[in-house]
Amino acid sequence: MSVHFTGAIPAGRGRRWLQFASPQAFYGPAGALASLCLSVSLLLAAAGLYIGFFIAPTDAQQGDAYRIIFVHVPAAWLSMVIYVAMAFWSAVGLVVNTRLSAMMASALAPTGALFTLLALWTGALWGKPTWGAWWVWDARLTSELLLLFLYLGFIALQAAIDDKRRADRAGALLALVGVVNIPVIYFSVKWWNTLHQGASVSVASAPTIATPMLLGMLVMALAMWAYAAGAALVRLRCIILEREGNSAWVARLAAGGAR
C-alpha cells in the first residue's frame, strides 16, 4: 500500500515538519531537545523532592512512610504512558513504514522498563510497612510485573533478530498485542477486590489528597516525563548512528568530529 498526498503542502510549514521524519534531519534537533529535557528534569526533580519531603504534611495513617509515593506513583504512571507511546510509534512504523518511528519505539523500551522496575521496587518498599509484605499477588502488582516482562520481551526479541527491519516488525506486533495490559493495570483496582488502594488523583473527580502532596506528585511526574523524553532522544541518536553507519552523512559527521 502506498500513501499519496492529494494536495500541495504549504512551503515553510508542513514540509518543514515532514523533513524531520528523516533520521538524518532529526539527529541534530534530537540532541538539542535531549539536553533541554534532561536539564528540565533535573530542576523539576529537585523541586518535586523538596515539596514531597519537606513541605508535604505527614500522613495521619501511614506517617512518613507514604512519602515513597512521590517516586512510586509518577514512576507507575510513566511505565504505562511510555508503553502506550512505544506501541503508538510501533504502529506508525508498521502502517507508514517509516524508519524513524521504529527507531523511536526501540529507544523508548529501555526507559519504560526502567520506570516499571522502579515502580515495582518502590511499591515493595511501600508495601512492607503498609501491608506487612514485600510482595503480594495483587491484580495491579501482577499486571505491572507483566508489563515489565513485555518491555524485556520487546527488547530481547529485537536483539535476537539480525535483520533490523524484521526485528522492528516483530517488536511492533508484540508491543501492539501487549498494549491490552495497560487498561488492565489502570482499572484493576476497580475490576477486582485487591489490596492496592484506588487512585488518589483522577480526571473524573477531585483529588483526595492534600494540595502539597498533589503538587509534589505532579511536579515529580513532569520531571520523570522530561527525563524519559531526554533519555529516549539520547538513545535514539545512538540507534540512528548504528543503523545509518554506512551512509554518507554519518561519515561526514564522523570526519567533522575527528577534526
PDB file of C-alpha atoms in Angstrom:
ATOM      1  CA  MET A   1       0.000   0.000   0.000  1.00  0.00           C
ATOM      2  CA  SER A   2       1.339   3.436  -0.914  1.00  0.00           C
ATOM      3  CA  VAL A   3       0.436   6.746   0.666  1.00  0.00           C
ATOM      4  CA  HIS A   4      -0.045   9.817  -1.507  1.00  0.00           C
ATOM      5  CA  PHE A   5      -0.690  13.433  -0.571  1.00  0.00           C
ATOM      6  CA  THR A   6      -3.624  14.801  -2.557  1.00  0.00           C
ATOM      7  CA  GLY A   7      -2.835  18.463  -2.066  1.00  0.00           C
ATOM      8  CA  ALA A   8       0.191  20.694  -2.039  1.00  0.00           C
ATOM      9  CA  ILE A   9       1.749  21.270   1.349  1.00  0.00           C
ATOM     10  CA  PRO A  10       2.379  24.966   2.048  1.00  0.00           C
ATOM     11  CA  ALA A  11       6.069  25.716   1.802  1.00  0.00           C
ATOM     12  CA  GLY A  12       7.716  26.569   5.086  1.00  0.00           C
ATOM     13  CA  ARG A  13       5.044  24.865   7.215  1.00  0.00           C
ATOM     14  CA  GLY A  14       4.053  21.281   6.517  1.00  0.00           C
ATOM     15  CA  ARG A  15       7.194  20.447   4.559  1.00  0.00           C
ATOM     16  CA  ARG A  16       9.369  21.891   7.294  1.00  0.00           C
ATOM     17  CA  TRP A  17       7.868  19.459   9.810  1.00  0.00           C
ATOM     18  CA  LEU A  18       7.809  16.494   7.426  1.00  0.00           C
ATOM     19  CA  GLN A  19      11.542  16.734   6.862  1.00  0.00           C
ATOM     20  CA  PHE A  20      12.127  15.609  10.462  1.00  0.00           C
ATOM     21  CA  ALA A  21      10.734  12.178   9.580  1.00  0.00           C
ATOM     22  CA  SER A  22      14.193  11.515   8.182  1.00  0.00           C
ATOM     23  CA  PRO A  23      16.755  10.149  10.680  1.00  0.00           C
ATOM     24  CA  GLN A  24      19.381  12.478   9.218  1.00  0.00           C
ATOM     25  CA  ALA A  25      17.227  15.590   9.670  1.00  0.00           C
ATOM     26  CA  PHE A  26      16.087  14.658  13.187  1.00  0.00           C
ATOM     27  CA  TYR A  27      19.522  13.703  14.520  1.00  0.00           C
ATOM     28  CA  GLY A  28      20.630  17.279  15.231  1.00  0.00           C
ATOM     29  CA  PRO A  29      17.387  18.586  16.787  1.00  0.00           C
ATOM     30  CA  ALA A  30      17.142  15.411  18.875  1.00  0.00           C
ATOM     31  CA  GLY A  31      20.415  16.295  20.576  1.00  0.00           C
ATOM     32  CA  ALA A  32      19.241  19.819  21.446  1.00  0.00           C
ATOM     33  CA  LEU A  33      15.877  18.533  22.687  1.00  0.00           C
ATOM     34  CA  ALA A  34      17.557  15.830  24.775  1.00  0.00           C
ATOM     35  CA  SER A  35      19.781  18.360  26.544  1.00  0.00           C
ATOM     36  CA  LEU A  36      16.802  20.617  27.242  1.00  0.00           C
ATOM     37  CA  CYS A  37      14.623  17.781  28.557  1.00  0.00           C
ATOM     38  CA  LEU A  38      17.329  16.381  30.822  1.00  0.00           C
ATOM     39  CA  SER A  39      18.108  19.815  32.253  1.00  0.00           C
ATOM     40  CA  VAL A  40      14.419  20.497  32.911  1.00  0.00           C
ATOM     41  CA  SER A  41      14.002  17.071  34.511  1.00  0.00           C
ATOM     42  CA  LEU A  42      16.845  17.761  36.944  1.00  0.00           C
ATOM     43  CA  LEU A  43      15.321  21.067  38.057  1.00  0.00           C
ATOM     44  CA  LEU A  44      11.809  19.643  38.360  1.00  0.00           C
ATOM     45  CA  ALA A  45      13.037  16.584  40.273  1.00  0.00           C
ATOM     46  CA  ALA A  46      14.820  18.808  42.792  1.00  0.00           C
ATOM     47  CA  ALA A  47      11.655  20.893  43.243  1.00  0.00           C
ATOM     48  CA  GLY A  48       9.376  17.859  43.447  1.00  0.00           C
ATOM     49  CA  LEU A  49      11.500  16.042  46.016  1.00  0.00           C
ATOM     50  CA  TYR A  50      11.768  19.188  48.122  1.00  0.00           C
ATOM     51  CA  ILE A  51       7.981  19.589  48.117  1.00  0.00           C
ATOM     52  CA  GLY A  52       7.458  15.894  48.847  1.00  0.00           C
ATOM     53  CA  PHE A  53       9.960  15.554  51.679  1.00  0.00           C
ATOM     54  CA  PHE A  54       9.924  18.991  53.316  1.00  0.00           C
ATOM     55  CA  ILE A  55       6.629  20.753  52.526  1.00  0.00           C
ATOM     56  CA  ALA A  56       4.015  17.988  52.229  1.00  0.00           C
ATOM     57  CA  PRO A  57       2.479  17.096  55.605  1.00  0.00           C
ATOM     58  CA  THR A  58       2.853  13.757  57.357  1.00  0.00           C
ATOM     59  CA  ASP A  59       0.036  11.329  56.584  1.00  0.00           C
ATOM     60  CA  ALA A  60      -2.275  10.673  59.536  1.00  0.00           C
ATOM     61  CA  GLN A  61      -2.408   6.894  58.965  1.00  0.00           C
ATOM     62  CA  GLN A  62       0.871   5.930  57.276  1.00  0.00           C
ATOM     63  CA  GLY A  63       3.172   8.539  58.810  1.00  0.00           C
ATOM     64  CA  ASP A  64       6.237   9.459  56.739  1.00  0.00           C
ATOM     65  CA  ALA A  65       6.314   6.077  55.016  1.00  0.00           C
ATOM     66  CA  TYR A  66       3.801   7.379  52.490  1.00  0.00           C
ATOM     67  CA  ARG A  67       6.410   9.774  51.010  1.00  0.00           C
ATOM     68  CA  ILE A  68       7.550   6.971  48.713  1.00  0.00           C
ATOM     69  CA  ILE A  69       4.539   7.948  46.581  1.00  0.00           C
ATOM     70  CA  PHE A  70       6.460  10.938  45.233  1.00  0.00           C
ATOM     71  CA  VAL A  71       8.627   8.446  43.340  1.00  0.00           C
ATOM     72  CA  HIS A  72       6.366   5.389  43.145  1.00  0.00           C
ATOM     73  CA  VAL A  73       3.215   6.936  41.678  1.00  0.00           C
ATOM     74  CA  PRO A  74       4.891   9.026  38.925  1.00  0.00           C
ATOM     75  CA  ALA A  75       7.075   6.021  38.005  1.00  0.00           C
ATOM     76  CA  ALA A  76       3.959   3.833  37.708  1.00  0.00           C
ATOM     77  CA  TRP A  77       2.255   6.465  35.537  1.00  0.00           C
ATOM     78  CA  LEU A  78       5.281   6.750  33.258  1.00  0.00           C
ATOM     79  CA  SER A  79       5.625   2.963  32.945  1.00  0.00           C
ATOM     80  CA  MET A  80       2.188   2.880  31.317  1.00  0.00           C
ATOM     81  CA  VAL A  81       2.488   6.106  29.310  1.00  0.00           C
ATOM     82  CA  ILE A  82       5.806   5.058  27.779  1.00  0.00           C
ATOM     83  CA  TYR A  83       4.403   1.680  26.752  1.00  0.00           C
ATOM     84  CA  VAL A  84       1.464   3.366  25.011  1.00  0.00           C
ATOM     85  CA  ALA A  85       3.925   5.703  23.255  1.00  0.00           C
ATOM     86  CA  MET A  86       6.080   2.718  22.254  1.00  0.00           C
ATOM     87  CA  ALA A  87       3.025   0.933  20.843  1.00  0.00           C
ATOM     88  CA  PHE A  88       1.970   4.104  19.012  1.00  0.00           C
ATOM     89  CA  TRP A  89       5.344   4.526  17.279  1.00  0.00           C
ATOM     90  CA  SER A  90       5.389   0.801  16.527  1.00  0.00           C
ATOM     91  CA  ALA A  91       2.007   1.115  14.829  1.00  0.00           C
ATOM     92  CA  VAL A  92       3.167   4.148  12.846  1.00  0.00           C
ATOM     93  CA  GLY A  93       6.226   2.208  11.757  1.00  0.00           C
ATOM     94  CA  LEU A  94       4.098  -0.713  10.589  1.00  0.00           C
ATOM     95  CA  VAL A  95       1.477   1.341   8.757  1.00  0.00           C
ATOM     96  CA  VAL A  96       3.580   4.123   7.224  1.00  0.00           C
ATOM     97  CA  ASN A  97       6.836   2.128   7.112  1.00  0.00           C
ATOM     98  CA  THR A  98       8.966   4.978   8.456  1.00  0.00           C
ATOM     99  CA  ARG A  99      12.382   4.059   9.824  1.00  0.00           C
ATOM    100  CA  LEU A 100      12.431   6.800  12.444  1.00  0.00           C
ATOM    101  CA  SER A 101       9.167   5.598  14.019  1.00  0.00           C
ATOM    102  CA  ALA A 102      10.537   2.107  14.578  1.00  0.00           C
ATOM    103  CA  MET A 103      13.750   3.585  15.979  1.00  0.00           C
ATOM    104  CA  MET A 104      11.738   5.709  18.407  1.00  0.00           C
ATOM    105  CA  ALA A 105       9.874   2.642  19.657  1.00  0.00           C
ATOM    106  CA  SER A 106      13.191   0.882  20.235  1.00  0.00           C
ATOM    107  CA  ALA A 107      14.580   3.930  22.039  1.00  0.00           C
ATOM    108  CA  LEU A 108      11.617   4.113  24.417  1.00  0.00           C
ATOM    109  CA  ALA A 109      11.664   0.478  25.564  1.00  0.00           C
ATOM    110  CA  PRO A 110      14.647   0.552  27.984  1.00  0.00           C
ATOM    111  CA  THR A 111      13.375   3.711  29.687  1.00  0.00           C
ATOM    112  CA  GLY A 112       9.924   2.173  30.029  1.00  0.00           C
ATOM    113  CA  ALA A 113      11.434  -0.955  31.549  1.00  0.00           C
ATOM    114  CA  LEU A 114      13.421   1.212  33.975  1.00  0.00           C
ATOM    115  CA  PHE A 115      10.317   3.053  35.193  1.00  0.00           C
ATOM    116  CA  THR A 116       8.382  -0.203  35.514  1.00  0.00           C
ATOM    117  CA  LEU A 117      11.160  -1.718  37.615  1.00  0.00           C
ATOM    118  CA  LEU A 118      11.288   1.465  39.709  1.00  0.00           C
ATOM    119  CA  ALA A 119       7.517   1.325  40.253  1.00  0.00           C
ATOM    120  CA  LEU A 120       7.716  -2.323  41.372  1.00  0.00           C
ATOM    121  CA  TRP A 121      10.708  -1.710  43.649  1.00  0.00           C
ATOM    122  CA  THR A 122       9.278   1.388  45.335  1.00  0.00           C
ATOM    123  CA  GLY A 123       5.930  -0.391  45.595  1.00  0.00           C
ATOM    124  CA  ALA A 124       7.630  -3.173  47.545  1.00  0.00           C
ATOM    125  CA  LEU A 125       9.265  -0.609  49.841  1.00  0.00           C
ATOM    126  CA  TRP A 126       5.855   0.955  50.427  1.00  0.00           C
ATOM    127  CA  GLY A 127       4.073  -2.385  50.774  1.00  0.00           C
ATOM    128  CA  LYS A 128       6.253  -3.691  53.596  1.00  0.00           C
ATOM    129  CA  PRO A 129       5.208  -1.104  56.232  1.00  0.00           C
ATOM    130  CA  THR A 130       1.671  -0.801  54.822  1.00  0.00           C
ATOM    131  CA  TRP A 131       0.699  -4.429  54.108  1.00  0.00           C
ATOM    132  CA  GLY A 132       3.380  -6.215  56.115  1.00  0.00           C
ATOM    133  CA  ALA A 133       4.767  -7.918  52.991  1.00  0.00           C
ATOM    134  CA  TRP A 134       7.212  -7.006  50.237  1.00  0.00           C
ATOM    135  CA  TRP A 135       5.050  -8.620  47.572  1.00  0.00           C
ATOM    136  CA  VAL A 136       1.541  -9.990  47.199  1.00  0.00           C
ATOM    137  CA  TRP A 137      -0.085 -11.389  44.075  1.00  0.00           C
ATOM    138  CA  ASP A 138      -2.363  -8.391  43.869  1.00  0.00           C
ATOM    139  CA  ALA A 139      -4.028  -7.745  40.489  1.00  0.00           C
ATOM    140  CA  ARG A 140      -2.284  -4.414  39.953  1.00  0.00           C
ATOM    141  CA  LEU A 141       1.120  -5.680  41.066  1.00  0.00           C
ATOM    142  CA  THR A 142       0.830  -8.771  38.897  1.00  0.00           C
ATOM    143  CA  SER A 143      -0.230  -6.826  35.798  1.00  0.00           C
ATOM    144  CA  GLU A 144       2.584  -4.317  36.413  1.00  0.00           C
ATOM    145  CA  LEU A 145       5.044  -7.214  36.623  1.00  0.00           C
ATOM    146  CA  LEU A 146       3.644  -8.472  33.313  1.00  0.00           C
ATOM    147  CA  LEU A 147       4.337  -5.022  31.872  1.00  0.00           C
ATOM    148  CA  LEU A 148       7.999  -5.384  32.835  1.00  0.00           C
ATOM    149  CA  PHE A 149       8.116  -8.758  31.053  1.00  0.00           C
ATOM    150  CA  LEU A 150       6.550  -7.154  27.963  1.00  0.00           C
ATOM    151  CA  TYR A 151       9.242  -4.479  27.889  1.00  0.00           C
ATOM    152  CA  LEU A 152      12.002  -7.045  28.354  1.00  0.00           C
ATOM    153  CA  GLY A 153      10.406  -9.314  25.740  1.00  0.00           C
ATOM    154  CA  PHE A 154      10.294  -6.430  23.248  1.00  0.00           C
ATOM    155  CA  ILE A 155      13.981  -5.651  23.842  1.00  0.00           C
ATOM    156  CA  ALA A 156      15.036  -9.308  23.706  1.00  0.00           C
ATOM    157  CA  LEU A 157      13.004 -10.035  20.561  1.00  0.00           C
ATOM    158  CA  GLN A 158      14.540  -7.144  18.661  1.00  0.00           C
ATOM    159  CA  ALA A 159      18.033  -8.121  19.815  1.00  0.00           C
ATOM    160  CA  ALA A 160      17.510 -11.735  18.707  1.00  0.00           C
ATOM    161  CA  ILE A 161      16.787 -10.843  15.057  1.00  0.00           C
ATOM    162  CA  ASP A 162      19.732  -9.659  12.969  1.00  0.00           C
ATOM    163  CA  ASP A 163      17.646  -8.088  10.209  1.00  0.00           C
ATOM    164  CA  LYS A 164      16.632  -4.752  11.724  1.00  0.00           C
ATOM    165  CA  ARG A 165      13.536  -4.343   9.550  1.00  0.00           C
ATOM    166  CA  ARG A 166      12.255  -7.770  10.561  1.00  0.00           C
ATOM    167  CA  ALA A 167      13.172  -7.046  14.176  1.00  0.00           C
ATOM    168  CA  ASP A 168      11.179  -3.802  14.057  1.00  0.00           C
ATOM    169  CA  ARG A 169       8.106  -5.562  12.685  1.00  0.00           C
ATOM    170  CA  ALA A 170       8.289  -8.401  15.214  1.00  0.00           C
ATOM    171  CA  GLY A 171       8.752  -5.966  18.089  1.00  0.00           C
ATOM    172  CA  ALA A 172       5.893  -3.814  16.831  1.00  0.00           C
ATOM    173  CA  LEU A 173       3.494  -6.761  16.809  1.00  0.00           C
ATOM    174  CA  LEU A 174       4.467  -7.679  20.371  1.00  0.00           C
ATOM    175  CA  ALA A 175       4.047  -4.053  21.502  1.00  0.00           C
ATOM    176  CA  LEU A 176       0.585  -3.814  19.944  1.00  0.00           C
ATOM    177  CA  VAL A 177      -0.570  -7.103  21.478  1.00  0.00           C
ATOM    178  CA  GLY A 178       0.792  -6.132  24.882  1.00  0.00           C
ATOM    179  CA  VAL A 179      -0.948  -2.757  24.962  1.00  0.00           C
ATOM    180  CA  VAL A 180      -4.129  -4.518  26.157  1.00  0.00           C
ATOM    181  CA  ASN A 181      -2.377  -4.887  29.515  1.00  0.00           C
ATOM    182  CA  ILE A 182      -2.412  -1.116  30.114  1.00  0.00           C
ATOM    183  CA  PRO A 183      -6.155  -0.790  30.854  1.00  0.00           C
ATOM    184  CA  VAL A 184      -5.873  -3.929  32.992  1.00  0.00           C
ATOM    185  CA  ILE A 185      -3.255  -2.195  35.152  1.00  0.00           C
ATOM    186  CA  TYR A 186      -5.242   1.029  35.367  1.00  0.00           C
ATOM    187  CA  PHE A 187      -8.665  -0.477  36.107  1.00  0.00           C
ATOM    188  CA  SER A 188      -7.522  -3.487  38.159  1.00  0.00           C
ATOM    189  CA  VAL A 189      -8.467  -1.886  41.475  1.00  0.00           C
ATOM    190  CA  LYS A 190     -11.992  -1.333  40.154  1.00  0.00           C
ATOM    191  CA  TRP A 191     -12.462  -4.677  38.413  1.00  0.00           C
ATOM    192  CA  TRP A 192     -11.176  -6.886  41.235  1.00  0.00           C
ATOM    193  CA  ASN A 193     -11.072  -6.828  45.034  1.00  0.00           C
ATOM    194  CA  THR A 194      -7.390  -6.034  45.622  1.00  0.00           C
ATOM    195  CA  LEU A 195      -5.159  -4.815  48.425  1.00  0.00           C
ATOM    196  CA  HIS A 196      -3.933  -1.951  46.291  1.00  0.00           C
ATOM    197  CA  GLN A 197      -5.642   1.332  47.095  1.00  0.00           C
ATOM    198  CA  GLY A 198      -7.639   3.224  44.495  1.00  0.00           C
ATOM    199  CA  ALA A 199      -6.393   6.269  42.636  1.00  0.00           C
ATOM    200  CA  SER A 200      -5.940   9.420  44.698  1.00  0.00           C
ATOM    201  CA  VAL A 201      -5.757  11.525  41.520  1.00  0.00           C
ATOM    202  CA  SER A 202      -8.359  11.150  38.781  1.00  0.00           C
ATOM    203  CA  VAL A 203      -9.584  13.289  35.910  1.00  0.00           C
ATOM    204  CA  ALA A 204     -13.157  12.308  36.764  1.00  0.00           C
ATOM    205  CA  SER A 205     -13.163  13.504  40.391  1.00  0.00           C
ATOM    206  CA  ALA A 206     -11.468  15.910  42.770  1.00  0.00           C
ATOM    207  CA  PRO A 207      -8.157  14.779  44.340  1.00  0.00           C
ATOM    208  CA  THR A 208      -8.464  13.039  47.707  1.00  0.00           C
ATOM    209  CA  ILE A 209      -5.049  14.126  48.999  1.00  0.00           C
ATOM    210  CA  ALA A 210      -3.712  17.391  50.391  1.00  0.00           C
ATOM    211  CA  THR A 211      -2.665  20.061  47.884  1.00  0.00           C
ATOM    212  CA  PRO A 212       1.097  19.931  48.740  1.00  0.00           C
ATOM    213  CA  MET A 213       1.035  16.139  48.265  1.00  0.00           C
ATOM    214  CA  LEU A 214      -0.695  16.524  44.904  1.00  0.00           C
ATOM    215  CA  LEU A 215       1.683  19.291  43.820  1.00  0.00           C
ATOM    216  CA  GLY A 216       4.750  17.239  44.739  1.00  0.00           C
ATOM    217  CA  MET A 217       3.443  14.232  42.816  1.00  0.00           C
ATOM    218  CA  LEU A 218       2.623  16.259  39.710  1.00  0.00           C
ATOM    219  CA  VAL A 219       5.992  18.030  39.691  1.00  0.00           C
ATOM    220  CA  MET A 220       7.766  14.677  40.040  1.00  0.00           C
ATOM    221  CA  ALA A 221       5.633  13.273  37.220  1.00  0.00           C
ATOM    222  CA  LEU A 222       6.708  16.148  34.964  1.00  0.00           C
ATOM    223  CA  ALA A 223      10.338  15.580  35.996  1.00  0.00           C
ATOM    224  CA  MET A 224      10.145  11.895  35.085  1.00  0.00           C
ATOM    225  CA  TRP A 225       8.324  12.725  31.852  1.00  0.00           C
ATOM    226  CA  ALA A 226      11.107  15.137  30.866  1.00  0.00           C
ATOM    227  CA  TYR A 227      13.753  12.568  31.804  1.00  0.00           C
ATOM    228  CA  ALA A 228      12.009   9.856  29.767  1.00  0.00           C
ATOM    229  CA  ALA A 229      11.904  12.127  26.711  1.00  0.00           C
ATOM    230  CA  GLY A 230      15.540  13.145  27.119  1.00  0.00           C
ATOM    231  CA  ALA A 231      16.802   9.602  27.683  1.00  0.00           C
ATOM    232  CA  ALA A 232      14.818   8.281  24.715  1.00  0.00           C
ATOM    233  CA  LEU A 233      16.205  11.006  22.449  1.00  0.00           C
ATOM    234  CA  VAL A 234      19.781  10.277  23.535  1.00  0.00           C
ATOM    235  CA  ARG A 235      19.219   6.589  22.818  1.00  0.00           C
ATOM    236  CA  LEU A 236      17.513   7.425  19.530  1.00  0.00           C
ATOM    237  CA  ARG A 237      20.625   9.283  18.362  1.00  0.00           C
ATOM    238  CA  CYS A 238      22.733   6.209  19.166  1.00  0.00           C
ATOM    239  CA  ILE A 239      20.331   3.971  17.230  1.00  0.00           C
ATOM    240  CA  ILE A 240      20.383   6.351  14.257  1.00  0.00           C
ATOM    241  CA  LEU A 241      24.179   6.294  14.147  1.00  0.00           C
ATOM    242  CA  GLU A 242      24.199   2.494  14.452  1.00  0.00           C
ATOM    243  CA  ARG A 243      21.675   1.906  11.673  1.00  0.00           C
ATOM    244  CA  GLU A 244      22.836   4.700   9.387  1.00  0.00           C
ATOM    245  CA  GLY A 245      26.527   3.947   9.928  1.00  0.00           C
ATOM    246  CA  ASN A 246      27.200   3.243   6.258  1.00  0.00           C
ATOM    247  CA  SER A 247      25.548   6.419   4.971  1.00  0.00           C
ATOM    248  CA  ALA A 248      27.486   9.397   3.645  1.00  0.00           C
ATOM    249  CA  TRP A 249      26.097  11.881   6.160  1.00  0.00           C
ATOM    250  CA  VAL A 250      27.296   9.795   9.132  1.00  0.00           C
ATOM    251  CA  ALA A 251      30.723   9.534   7.504  1.00  0.00           C
ATOM    252  CA  ARG A 252      30.772  13.336   7.143  1.00  0.00           C
ATOM    253  CA  LEU A 253      29.665  13.695  10.756  1.00  0.00           C
ATOM    254  CA  ALA A 254      32.424  11.378  11.942  1.00  0.00           C
ATOM    255  CA  ALA A 255      35.006  13.199   9.810  1.00  0.00           C
ATOM    256  CA  GLY A 256      33.906  16.543  11.213  1.00  0.00           C
ATOM    257  CA  GLY A 257      34.131  15.213  14.778  1.00  0.00           C
ATOM    258  CA  ALA A 258      37.586  13.789  14.112  1.00  0.00           C
ATOM    259  CA  ARG A 259      38.829  17.192  13.062  1.00  0.00           C
TER     260      ARG A 259
END
